CSV table of C-alpha atoms in Angstrom, one decimal:
chain,number,residue,atom,x,y,z
S,29,MET,CA,15.9,33.9,14.2
S,30,LYS,CA,14.4,32.7,11.0
S,31,VAL,CA,13.2,29.1,10.5
S,32,GLU,CA,11.1,27.4,7.9
S,33,ILE,CA,8.0,25.6,9.1
S,34,ASN,CA,6.2,23.6,6.4
S,35,GLY,CA,7.9,25.7,3.7
S,36,ALA,CA,6.9,29.1,5.2
S,37,ALA,CA,9.3,31.5,6.9
S,38,HIS,CA,8.7,32.1,10.6
S,39,ASP,CA,10.5,34.3,13.1
S,40,LEU,CA,11.1,32.6,16.4
S,41,ALA,CA,13.1,33.7,19.4
S,42,ASP,CA,16.7,32.6,19.6
S,43,GLY,CA,16.9,29.2,21.3
S,44,ALA,CA,13.3,28.3,20.3
S,45,THR,CA,12.5,24.6,20.5
S,46,VAL,CA,10.4,22.2,18.3
S,47,ALA,CA,7.6,22.8,20.8
S,48,ASP,CA,7.8,26.5,20.1
S,49,ALA,CA,7.6,25.9,16.4
S,50,LEU,CA,4.5,23.8,16.8
S,51,ALA,CA,2.9,26.6,18.9
S,52,ALA,CA,3.8,29.1,16.2
S,53,ILE,CA,1.5,27.3,13.7
S,54,ALA,CA,-1.1,26.3,16.4
S,55,ALA,CA,-0.5,22.6,15.6
S,56,PRO,CA,-2.7,20.2,17.5
S,57,ALA,CA,-1.1,18.2,20.3
S,58,LYS,CA,-2.1,14.8,18.9
S,59,GLY,CA,-1.9,13.1,15.5
S,60,VAL,CA,1.1,15.1,14.3
S,61,ALA,CA,4.8,14.3,13.8
S,62,VAL,CA,7.8,16.5,13.3
S,63,ALA,CA,11.0,16.2,11.2
S,64,VAL,CA,13.8,18.8,11.5
S,65,ASP,CA,16.2,18.8,8.6
S,66,GLY,CA,15.0,15.4,7.5
S,67,GLN,CA,15.3,13.7,10.9
S,68,VAL,CA,12.3,12.7,13.0
S,69,VAL,CA,12.1,14.4,16.4
S,70,ARG,CA,10.3,12.1,18.9
S,71,ARG,CA,7.3,13.7,20.7
S,72,ALA,CA,9.1,13.4,24.1
S,73,ASP,CA,12.0,15.5,22.7
S,74,TRP,CA,9.9,18.4,21.4
S,75,PRO,CA,10.3,20.6,24.4
S,76,SER,CA,14.1,20.1,24.7
S,77,THR,CA,15.1,20.1,21.0
S,78,ARG,CA,16.4,23.5,20.1
S,79,LEU,CA,16.2,24.7,16.5
S,80,ALA,CA,19.2,26.3,14.7
S,81,ALA,CA,18.7,29.4,12.6
S,82,GLY,CA,17.5,28.3,9.1
S,83,ALA,CA,16.2,24.9,10.3
S,84,ALA,CA,13.6,23.3,8.1
S,85,VAL,CA,10.8,22.0,10.2
S,86,GLU,CA,8.2,19.7,8.7
S,87,VAL,CA,4.9,19.1,10.6
S,88,LEU,CA,2.8,16.3,9.2
S,89,THR,CA,-0.5,14.7,10.0
S,90,ALA,CA,-2.8,12.1,8.4
S,91,VAL,CA,-5.1,13.2,5.6
S,92,GLN,CA,-7.5,11.3,3.3
S,93,GLY,CA,-5.5,9.2,0.9
S,94,GLY,CA,-4.6,5.8,-0.4
A,7,MET,CA,-23.7,-19.7,7.4
A,8,HIS,CA,-21.0,-22.2,6.8
A,9,GLY,CA,-17.8,-22.2,8.7
A,10,ASN,CA,-16.6,-20.7,12.0
A,11,LEU,CA,-15.9,-17.1,11.3
A,12,ALA,CA,-13.5,-16.9,14.2
A,13,ASP,CA,-11.3,-19.5,12.4
A,14,GLU,CA,-11.5,-17.5,9.1
A,15,THR,CA,-10.3,-14.2,10.4
A,16,LEU,CA,-7.5,-12.6,8.5
A,17,VAL,CA,-4.3,-12.4,10.5
A,18,VAL,CA,-1.4,-10.2,9.5
A,19,ALA,CA,1.7,-10.4,11.6
A,20,GLY,CA,-0.3,-11.9,14.5
A,21,ARG,CA,-2.8,-9.1,14.3
A,22,LYS,CA,-6.4,-10.0,13.6
A,23,ILE,CA,-8.1,-7.9,10.9
A,24,GLY,CA,-11.8,-8.1,11.2
A,25,SER,CA,-12.8,-7.5,7.6
A,26,ARG,CA,-11.1,-8.7,4.4
A,27,LEU,CA,-12.0,-5.5,2.7
A,28,ILE,CA,-9.4,-2.9,3.5
A,29,THR,CA,-10.3,0.6,2.3
A,30,GLY,CA,-8.6,3.8,1.5
A,31,THR,CA,-9.9,7.2,2.3
A,32,GLY,CA,-8.7,9.1,-0.7
A,33,GLY,CA,-11.0,10.6,-3.3
A,34,ALA,CA,-14.1,11.0,-1.1
A,35,ALA,CA,-15.9,14.3,-1.7
A,36,ASN,CA,-16.1,15.1,2.0
A,37,LEU,CA,-16.0,13.4,5.4
A,38,GLU,CA,-19.7,12.8,5.5
A,39,VAL,CA,-19.6,10.8,2.3
A,40,LEU,CA,-16.5,9.0,3.5
A,41,GLU,CA,-18.2,8.0,6.8
A,42,ARG,CA,-21.2,6.5,5.1
A,43,ALA,CA,-19.0,4.5,2.7
A,44,LEU,CA,-16.7,3.3,5.5
A,45,VAL,CA,-19.7,2.1,7.6
A,46,ALA,CA,-21.3,0.4,4.6
A,47,SER,CA,-18.0,-1.4,3.7
A,48,GLY,CA,-17.7,-3.0,7.1
A,49,THR,CA,-14.0,-2.3,7.0
A,50,THR,CA,-11.8,-2.4,10.1
A,51,LEU,CA,-8.6,-1.1,8.6
A,52,THR,CA,-8.2,1.9,6.3
A,53,THR,CA,-5.4,3.9,4.8
A,54,VAL,CA,-4.5,7.5,5.3
A,55,ALA,CA,-1.7,9.6,3.7
A,56,MET,CA,0.8,11.8,5.6
A,57,ARG,CA,0.9,15.5,4.5
A,58,ARG,CA,1.9,18.8,6.0
A,59,ILE,CA,-0.7,19.9,8.5
A,60,ASP,CA,-3.1,22.5,7.3
A,61,ALA,CA,-5.2,24.6,9.6
A,62,ARG,CA,-8.3,24.1,7.4
A,63,THR,CA,-8.3,20.3,7.4
A,64,GLY,CA,-6.7,19.7,10.8
A,65,THR,CA,-7.0,16.1,11.9
A,66,GLY,CA,-10.5,15.4,10.7
A,67,VAL,CA,-10.0,12.1,9.1
A,68,LEU,CA,-8.2,10.7,12.2
A,69,ASP,CA,-11.1,11.9,14.4
A,70,LEU,CA,-13.5,10.1,12.1
A,71,LEU,CA,-11.6,6.8,12.1
A,72,ARG,CA,-11.3,6.9,15.8
A,73,ARG,CA,-15.0,7.5,16.3
A,74,LEU,CA,-15.8,4.6,13.9
A,75,GLY,CA,-13.4,2.3,15.7
A,76,ILE,CA,-11.5,1.7,12.4
A,77,GLU,CA,-7.7,1.0,12.7
A,78,VAL,CA,-5.5,3.4,10.8
A,79,LEU,CA,-3.0,2.2,8.1
A,80,PRO,CA,-0.7,5.0,7.2
A,81,ASN,CA,0.7,4.9,3.7
A,82,THR,CA,3.8,6.5,2.1
A,83,ALA,CA,1.9,7.7,-1.0
A,84,GLY,CA,3.8,10.3,-3.0
A,85,CYS,CA,7.2,8.9,-2.1
A,86,ARG,CA,9.6,8.2,-5.0
A,87,THR,CA,12.7,6.9,-3.2
A,88,ALA,CA,13.4,4.5,-0.4
A,89,ALA,CA,14.8,7.4,1.7
A,90,GLU,CA,11.5,9.4,1.4
A,91,ALA,CA,9.4,6.4,2.2
A,92,VAL,CA,11.4,5.5,5.3
A,93,LEU,CA,11.2,9.0,6.6
A,94,THR,CA,7.4,9.2,5.9
A,95,ALA,CA,6.8,5.9,7.6
A,96,ARG,CA,8.8,7.0,10.7
A,97,LEU,CA,6.7,10.2,10.8
A,98,ALA,CA,3.5,8.2,10.5
A,99,ARG,CA,4.6,5.9,13.4
A,100,GLU,CA,5.3,9.0,15.5
A,101,ALA,CA,2.0,10.8,14.6
A,102,LEU,CA,-0.3,7.8,14.7
A,103,GLU,CA,1.3,5.5,17.2
A,104,THR,CA,1.2,2.4,14.9
A,105,ASP,CA,4.0,0.3,13.5
A,106,LEU,CA,1.8,-0.7,10.5
A,107,VAL,CA,2.7,0.9,7.2
A,108,LYS,CA,1.4,0.5,3.7
A,109,LEU,CA,4.6,1.0,1.8
A,110,GLU,CA,4.3,2.8,-1.5
A,111,VAL,CA,7.3,3.8,-3.6
A,112,VAL,CA,6.1,4.8,-7.0
A,113,ALA,CA,8.3,5.4,-10.1
A,114,ASP,CA,6.4,8.2,-11.8
A,115,GLU,CA,3.1,10.1,-11.7
A,116,ARG,CA,1.9,8.8,-15.1
A,117,THR,CA,1.8,5.1,-14.2
A,118,LEU,CA,2.0,5.2,-10.4
A,119,LEU,CA,3.6,1.8,-10.7
A,120,PRO,CA,5.9,0.7,-7.9
A,121,ASP,CA,9.6,1.2,-8.3
A,122,PRO,CA,10.7,-2.3,-7.4
A,123,ILE,CA,14.3,-1.4,-6.5
A,124,GLU,CA,13.4,1.4,-4.2
A,125,LEU,CA,10.5,-0.6,-2.8
A,126,LEU,CA,12.6,-3.6,-1.8
A,127,ASP,CA,15.3,-1.3,-0.3
A,128,ALA,CA,12.7,0.6,1.8
A,129,ALA,CA,10.9,-2.6,2.9
A,130,GLU,CA,14.2,-4.0,4.2
A,131,GLN,CA,15.0,-0.8,6.1
A,132,LEU,CA,11.6,-0.6,7.7
A,133,VAL,CA,11.4,-4.2,8.7
A,134,ASP,CA,14.8,-3.8,10.4
A,135,ASP,CA,13.4,-0.7,12.1
A,136,GLY,CA,10.5,-2.8,13.6
A,137,PHE,CA,7.7,-1.9,11.3
A,138,THR,CA,4.9,-4.2,10.1
A,139,VAL,CA,5.4,-3.6,6.4
A,140,LEU,CA,2.6,-4.1,3.9
A,141,PRO,CA,4.1,-3.2,0.5
A,142,TYR,CA,2.1,-2.1,-2.5
A,143,THR,CA,3.9,-4.1,-5.2
A,144,ASN,CA,3.8,-5.0,-8.9
A,145,ASP,CA,2.0,-8.2,-9.9
A,146,ASP,CA,5.4,-9.8,-10.1
A,147,PRO,CA,5.8,-13.2,-8.3
A,148,VAL,CA,9.5,-12.8,-8.1
A,149,LEU,CA,9.3,-9.3,-6.4
A,150,ALA,CA,6.6,-10.6,-4.1
A,151,ARG,CA,8.8,-13.4,-3.0
A,152,LYS,CA,11.7,-11.1,-2.3
A,153,LEU,CA,9.5,-8.8,-0.3
A,154,GLU,CA,8.4,-11.7,1.8
A,155,GLN,CA,12.0,-12.8,2.2
A,156,VAL,CA,13.1,-9.5,3.6
A,157,GLY,CA,10.3,-9.8,6.2
A,158,CYS,CA,7.2,-8.0,4.9
A,159,ALA,CA,4.1,-9.1,6.8
A,160,ALA,CA,2.0,-9.3,3.6
A,161,VAL,CA,2.3,-8.6,-0.1
A,162,MET,CA,-0.1,-6.3,-1.9
A,163,PRO,CA,0.1,-6.8,-5.7
A,164,LEU,CA,-1.8,-4.4,-7.9
A,165,GLY,CA,-4.6,-5.6,-10.2
A,166,SER,CA,-3.9,-2.7,-12.5
A,167,PRO,CA,-2.5,0.8,-12.0
A,168,ILE,CA,-3.9,2.9,-9.2
A,169,GLY,CA,-7.2,4.6,-9.9
A,170,THR,CA,-7.7,3.0,-13.4
A,171,GLY,CA,-10.5,0.7,-12.5
A,172,LEU,CA,-9.1,-1.8,-15.1
A,173,GLY,CA,-9.5,-4.7,-12.8
A,174,ILE,CA,-7.1,-7.6,-12.6
A,175,ARG,CA,-5.0,-7.5,-15.8
A,176,ASN,CA,-2.9,-10.6,-15.1
A,177,PRO,CA,-4.9,-13.1,-13.0
A,178,HIS,CA,-2.3,-15.8,-13.6
A,179,ASN,CA,0.4,-13.7,-11.9
A,180,ILE,CA,-1.9,-13.1,-9.0
A,181,GLU,CA,-2.5,-16.9,-8.7
A,182,MET,CA,1.3,-17.5,-8.8
A,183,ILE,CA,1.9,-14.9,-6.1
A,184,VAL,CA,-0.8,-16.6,-3.9
A,185,ALA,CA,0.6,-20.1,-4.6
A,186,ASP,CA,4.0,-19.0,-3.5
A,187,ALA,CA,3.3,-16.7,-0.6
A,188,GLY,CA,3.7,-17.6,3.1
A,189,VAL,CA,2.2,-14.3,4.1
A,190,PRO,CA,-1.3,-12.8,3.3
A,191,VAL,CA,-1.8,-11.5,-0.2
A,192,VAL,CA,-3.9,-8.4,-0.5
A,193,LEU,CA,-5.0,-7.3,-4.0
A,194,ASP,CA,-4.3,-3.6,-4.0
A,195,ALA,CA,-5.2,-1.2,-6.7
A,196,GLY,CA,-7.1,-1.3,-10.0
A,197,ILE,CA,-10.4,-2.6,-8.8
A,198,GLY,CA,-13.3,-0.9,-10.6
A,199,THR,CA,-16.4,-2.8,-9.6
A,200,ALA,CA,-17.7,-5.6,-7.4
A,201,SER,CA,-17.0,-8.6,-9.7
A,202,GLU,CA,-13.3,-7.7,-9.8
A,203,ALA,CA,-13.1,-7.7,-6.0
A,204,ALA,CA,-14.9,-11.1,-6.0
A,205,GLN,CA,-12.4,-12.3,-8.6
A,206,ALA,CA,-9.4,-11.3,-6.5
A,207,MET,CA,-10.8,-13.4,-3.6
A,208,GLU,CA,-11.5,-16.3,-6.0
A,209,LEU,CA,-7.9,-16.2,-7.2
A,210,GLY,CA,-7.0,-16.8,-3.5
A,211,CYS,CA,-6.2,-13.4,-2.2
A,212,ASP,CA,-6.7,-13.0,1.5
A,213,ALA,CA,-8.1,-9.5,1.2
A,214,VAL,CA,-8.8,-6.6,-1.1
A,215,LEU,CA,-7.6,-3.0,-0.7
A,216,LEU,CA,-9.5,-0.4,-2.6
A,217,ALA,CA,-10.4,3.3,-2.5
A,218,THR,CA,-11.2,5.0,-5.7
A,219,ALA,CA,-13.8,2.3,-6.8
A,220,VAL,CA,-15.8,3.3,-3.8
A,221,THR,CA,-15.0,7.0,-3.2
A,222,ARG,CA,-15.4,8.1,-6.8
A,223,ALA,CA,-18.5,5.9,-7.5
A,224,ALA,CA,-21.7,7.8,-8.2
A,225,ASP,CA,-23.1,6.4,-5.0
A,226,PRO,CA,-20.1,5.6,-2.7
A,227,GLU,CA,-22.2,4.1,0.1
A,228,ARG,CA,-23.9,1.7,-2.2
A,229,MET,CA,-20.7,0.7,-3.9
A,230,ALA,CA,-19.0,0.1,-0.5
A,231,HIS,CA,-21.8,-2.3,0.4
A,232,ALA,CA,-21.4,-4.0,-3.0
A,233,MET,CA,-17.7,-4.5,-2.4
A,234,ARG,CA,-18.3,-5.9,1.1
A,235,LEU,CA,-20.7,-8.5,-0.4
A,236,ALA,CA,-18.3,-9.2,-3.3
A,237,VAL,CA,-15.3,-9.9,-1.0
A,238,GLU,CA,-17.4,-12.2,1.2
A,239,ALA,CA,-18.8,-14.0,-1.9
A,240,GLY,CA,-15.4,-14.4,-3.5
A,241,TYR,CA,-13.9,-15.7,-0.3
A,242,ALA,CA,-16.7,-18.2,0.2
A,243,ALA,CA,-16.5,-19.3,-3.4
A,244,ARG,CA,-12.8,-19.8,-3.2
A,245,HIS,CA,-13.1,-22.0,-0.1
A,246,ALA,CA,-16.2,-23.8,-1.4
A,247,GLY,CA,-14.2,-25.5,-4.1
A,248,ARG,CA,-15.4,-24.6,-7.5
A,249,ILE,CA,-16.2,-27.2,-10.2
A,250,PRO,CA,-13.6,-28.0,-12.8
A,251,ARG,CA,-14.0,-26.3,-16.1
A,252,ARG,CA,-15.3,-28.7,-18.8
A,253,TYR,CA,-15.2,-28.5,-22.6
A,254,TRP,CA,-18.7,-30.0,-23.3
A,255,ALA,CA,-21.9,-29.7,-21.5
A,256,GLN,CA,-22.9,-32.0,-18.6
A,257,ALA,CA,-26.5,-32.3,-17.8
A,258,SER,CA,-27.5,-31.4,-14.3
A,259,SER,CA,-30.9,-33.2,-14.4
A,260,PRO,CA,-31.1,-37.0,-14.2
A,261,GLU,CA,-30.9,-38.5,-17.7
A,262,THR,CA,-32.6,-41.8,-16.9
A,263,ASP,CA,-36.3,-42.7,-16.3
A,264,ARG,CA,-37.4,-39.6,-18.1
A,265,GLU,CA,-40.9,-39.5,-19.5
A,266,PRO,CA,-40.9,-38.4,-23.2
A,267,PRO,CA,-42.6,-35.0,-23.5
A,268,GLU,CA,-46.2,-35.1,-24.7
A,269,THR,CA,-46.6,-33.9,-28.2
A,270,GLY,CA,-49.6,-32.7,-30.2
């Protein structure tokens, strides 16, 4: 199924989770946070939260700023 | 050195902040320059922004702050609405495991001035959600009071617009905010050089937050050191009790028993 991760199209297996999406972009384990369709998904829920086809996944981290 | 430093530590929402100079990390040419500037500034709390992860940058700035033992203050830079700012703050809390947030909700790119209506709305939501909210606000005493009333842990009025280096355009407003506030006041944005950081402290601010003035200076490390001295000097001067302003001169040397000067 197709999902969008940080604005780019990705093909993930049906039933893929937030954790699978993070693996697909090789995101580091620490210092990141995830929102799916505008809702924060807590770290503890990453392995169990399944994505729907077409889901918009945002993976953020801290950068220089402010 | 006068005074017991332990008694003079800045406390925000029960949390001790070791330095009254809070820095930002934006604008530094690279992490090496940033590291030298942060060390020279003596800061213990510094801001970061939240952005989409990028394989090239990774989590470099976080690793640096952790190594230097500097606490991280995530901001909501780039947010235009309360909803965006609330989501960004929640993501920052999740990523960085801190309930501190520098709340920024700006109205437009040209001025980067806070949107007061969205700001107050976001502040209220985040306080209700358990955040320690440090709002970047206009130099408006009424808005500052309302931010305090909804539970913000500090108020952070601008001296002038972000990145302008125009200093403190309305010192009287800053003084009024200080006079009214029951929470710490942090002068945030607009500082260009050391005298302006000292002025903020002399006006009674509890701390100064700056980034551009250091990171875009020709010599960031040296400017960071200057800012550290300025904040300390301004704080000391504020609490030393300055002399009243007078219209006419007042001699500082004794005026009696003076020998007339020899002539010829």
